[in-house]
mmCIF file of C-alpha atoms in Angstrom:
data_model
loop_
_atom_site.group_PDB
_atom_site.id
_atom_site.type_symbol
_atom_site.label_atom_id
_atom_site.label_comp_id
_atom_site.label_asym_id
_atom_site.label_seq_id
_atom_site.Cartn_x
_atom_site.Cartn_y
_atom_site.Cartn_z
ATOM 1 C CA UNK R 77 7.734 -6.053 -32.966
ATOM 2 C CA UNK R 78 5.486 -3.841 -30.849
ATOM 3 C CA UNK R 79 2.425 -4.106 -28.676
ATOM 4 C CA UNK R 80 0.213 -1.144 -29.437
ATOM 5 C CA UNK R 81 -2.749 0.568 -27.741
ATOM 6 C CA UNK R 82 -5.125 2.360 -30.108
ATOM 7 C CA UNK R 83 -8.035 4.426 -28.834
ATOM 8 C CA UNK R 84 -11.259 4.756 -30.825
ATOM 9 C CA UNK R 85 -13.205 7.967 -30.254
ATOM 10 C CA UNK R 86 -16.937 7.772 -30.860
ATOM 11 C CA UNK R 87 -19.877 8.715 -28.714
ATOM 12 C CA UNK R 88 -18.935 8.531 -25.031
ATOM 13 C CA UNK R 89 -20.358 5.027 -24.619
ATOM 14 C CA UNK R 90 -18.434 3.807 -27.668
ATOM 15 C CA UNK R 91 -14.894 4.687 -26.539
ATOM 16 C CA UNK R 92 -12.714 1.588 -26.970
ATOM 17 C CA UNK R 93 -9.041 0.620 -26.783
ATOM 18 C CA UNK R 94 -7.499 -1.970 -29.100
ATOM 19 C CA UNK R 95 -4.544 -3.888 -27.649
ATOM 20 C CA UNK R 96 -2.642 -5.751 -30.374
ATOM 21 C CA UNK R 97 0.785 -6.462 -31.799
ATOM 22 C CA UNK R 98 2.378 -5.466 -35.077
ATOM 23 C CA UNK R 99 5.793 -4.959 -36.661
ATOM 24 C CA UNK R 100 4.692 -1.451 -37.767
ATOM 25 C CA UNK R 101 2.009 -0.133 -35.375
ATOM 26 C CA UNK R 102 1.675 3.155 -37.270
ATOM 27 C CA UNK R 103 0.840 1.256 -40.487
ATOM 28 C CA UNK R 104 -1.597 -0.868 -38.459
ATOM 29 C CA UNK R 105 -3.288 2.329 -37.227
ATOM 30 C CA UNK R 106 -3.622 3.598 -40.830
ATOM 31 C CA UNK R 107 -5.133 0.274 -41.926
ATOM 32 C CA UNK R 108 -7.618 0.249 -39.060
ATOM 33 C CA UNK R 109 -8.553 3.885 -39.670
ATOM 34 C CA UNK R 110 -9.578 3.110 -43.259
ATOM 35 C CA UNK R 111 -12.352 0.769 -42.074
ATOM 36 C CA UNK R 112 -13.350 2.727 -38.939
ATOM 37 C CA UNK R 113 -16.300 5.130 -38.775
ATOM 38 C CA UNK R 114 -14.672 6.906 -35.786
ATOM 39 C CA UNK R 115 -11.356 8.641 -35.240
ATOM 40 C CA UNK R 116 -8.510 6.368 -34.061
ATOM 41 C CA UNK R 117 -5.455 7.578 -32.115
ATOM 42 C CA UNK R 118 -2.287 5.766 -31.064
ATOM 43 C CA UNK R 119 -2.292 5.859 -27.281
ATOM 44 C CA UNK R 120 1.128 4.301 -27.187
ATOM 45 C CA UNK R 121 3.305 1.344 -28.115
ATOM 46 C CA UNK R 122 5.761 -0.924 -26.359
ATOM 47 C CA UNK R 123 8.850 -2.107 -28.264
ATOM 48 C CA UNK R 124 9.423 -5.811 -27.775
ATOM 49 C CA UNK R 125 12.476 -7.993 -28.331
ATOM 50 C CA UNK R 126 10.769 -10.339 -30.767
ATOM 51 C CA UNK R 127 7.426 -11.863 -31.730
ATOM 52 C CA UNK R 128 7.373 -14.193 -28.701
ATOM 53 C CA UNK R 129 8.001 -11.276 -26.322
ATOM 54 C CA UNK R 130 5.308 -9.230 -28.013
ATOM 55 C CA UNK R 131 2.857 -12.119 -27.721
ATOM 56 C CA UNK R 132 3.526 -12.423 -23.976
ATOM 57 C CA UNK R 133 3.173 -8.655 -23.382
ATOM 58 C CA UNK R 134 -0.051 -8.559 -25.400
ATOM 59 C CA UNK R 135 -1.423 -11.530 -23.476
ATOM 60 C CA UNK R 136 -0.484 -9.861 -20.182
ATOM 61 C CA UNK R 137 -2.269 -6.641 -21.190
ATOM 62 C CA UNK R 138 -5.336 -8.595 -22.307
ATOM 63 C CA UNK R 139 -5.394 -10.416 -18.990
ATOM 64 C CA UNK R 140 -5.184 -7.165 -17.001
ATOM 65 C CA UNK R 141 -8.383 -5.901 -18.641
ATOM 66 C CA UNK R 142 -10.216 -9.173 -19.306
ATOM 67 C CA UNK R 143 -13.381 -7.931 -17.552
ATOM 68 C CA UNK R 144 -13.459 -4.888 -19.863
ATOM 69 C CA UNK R 145 -13.144 -6.955 -23.124
ATOM 70 C CA UNK R 146 -15.905 -6.077 -25.527
ATOM 71 C CA UNK R 147 -14.987 -7.864 -28.715
ATOM 72 C CA UNK R 148 -11.785 -9.486 -29.931
ATOM 73 C CA UNK R 149 -8.921 -7.197 -29.010
ATOM 74 C CA UNK R 150 -11.197 -4.214 -28.210
ATOM 75 C CA UNK R 151 -11.710 -3.157 -24.628
ATOM 76 C CA UNK R 152 -13.927 -0.551 -22.944
ATOM 77 C CA UNK R 153 -11.592 1.053 -20.440
ATOM 78 C CA UNK R 154 -12.404 3.748 -17.845
ATOM 79 C CA UNK R 155 -10.212 6.821 -17.371
ATOM 80 C CA UNK R 156 -8.513 4.955 -14.490
ATOM 81 C CA UNK R 157 -7.732 2.045 -16.804
ATOM 82 C CA UNK R 158 -6.432 4.355 -19.481
ATOM 83 C CA UNK R 159 -4.062 5.935 -16.892
ATOM 84 C CA UNK R 160 -2.877 2.385 -16.072
ATOM 85 C CA UNK R 161 -2.240 1.713 -19.792
ATOM 86 C CA UNK R 162 -0.260 4.932 -20.106
ATOM 87 C CA UNK R 163 1.749 4.065 -17.012
ATOM 88 C CA UNK R 164 2.439 0.595 -18.454
ATOM 89 C CA UNK R 165 3.693 2.186 -21.724
ATOM 90 C CA UNK R 166 5.869 4.720 -19.846
ATOM 91 C CA UNK R 167 7.349 2.047 -17.567
ATOM 92 C CA UNK R 168 8.136 -0.150 -20.577
ATOM 93 C CA UNK R 169 9.804 2.760 -22.390
ATOM 94 C CA UNK R 170 11.963 3.554 -19.343
ATOM 95 C CA UNK R 171 12.865 -0.129 -18.968
ATOM 96 C CA UNK R 172 13.734 -0.334 -22.679
ATOM 97 C CA UNK R 173 15.993 2.717 -22.372
ATOM 98 C CA UNK R 174 17.775 1.204 -19.385
ATOM 99 C CA UNK R 175 18.409 -2.048 -21.258
ATOM 100 C CA UNK R 176 19.591 -0.272 -24.448
ATOM 101 C CA UNK R 177 21.425 2.923 -23.407
#
């Protein structure tokens, strides 16, 4: 299970990030792209131990950006917030590598 961060590219004011969870985030990206009028890109994903762990990481990420929530799991994040997301993903990847050498 993964928590994923997908960025939607539209007009500048329409840039959004989707924070969700899925067993196969790349398949989820393809499914979302089919119904999206704008280009979607995987910003990153965090590998989780199980569904419960993914749910808690997703909830944590949602709570970090609750003021930026626009609709459902879509958030309007500034460049600063996007750097924070990327840092979160990198930190999680390092931690995962340390736990599973």
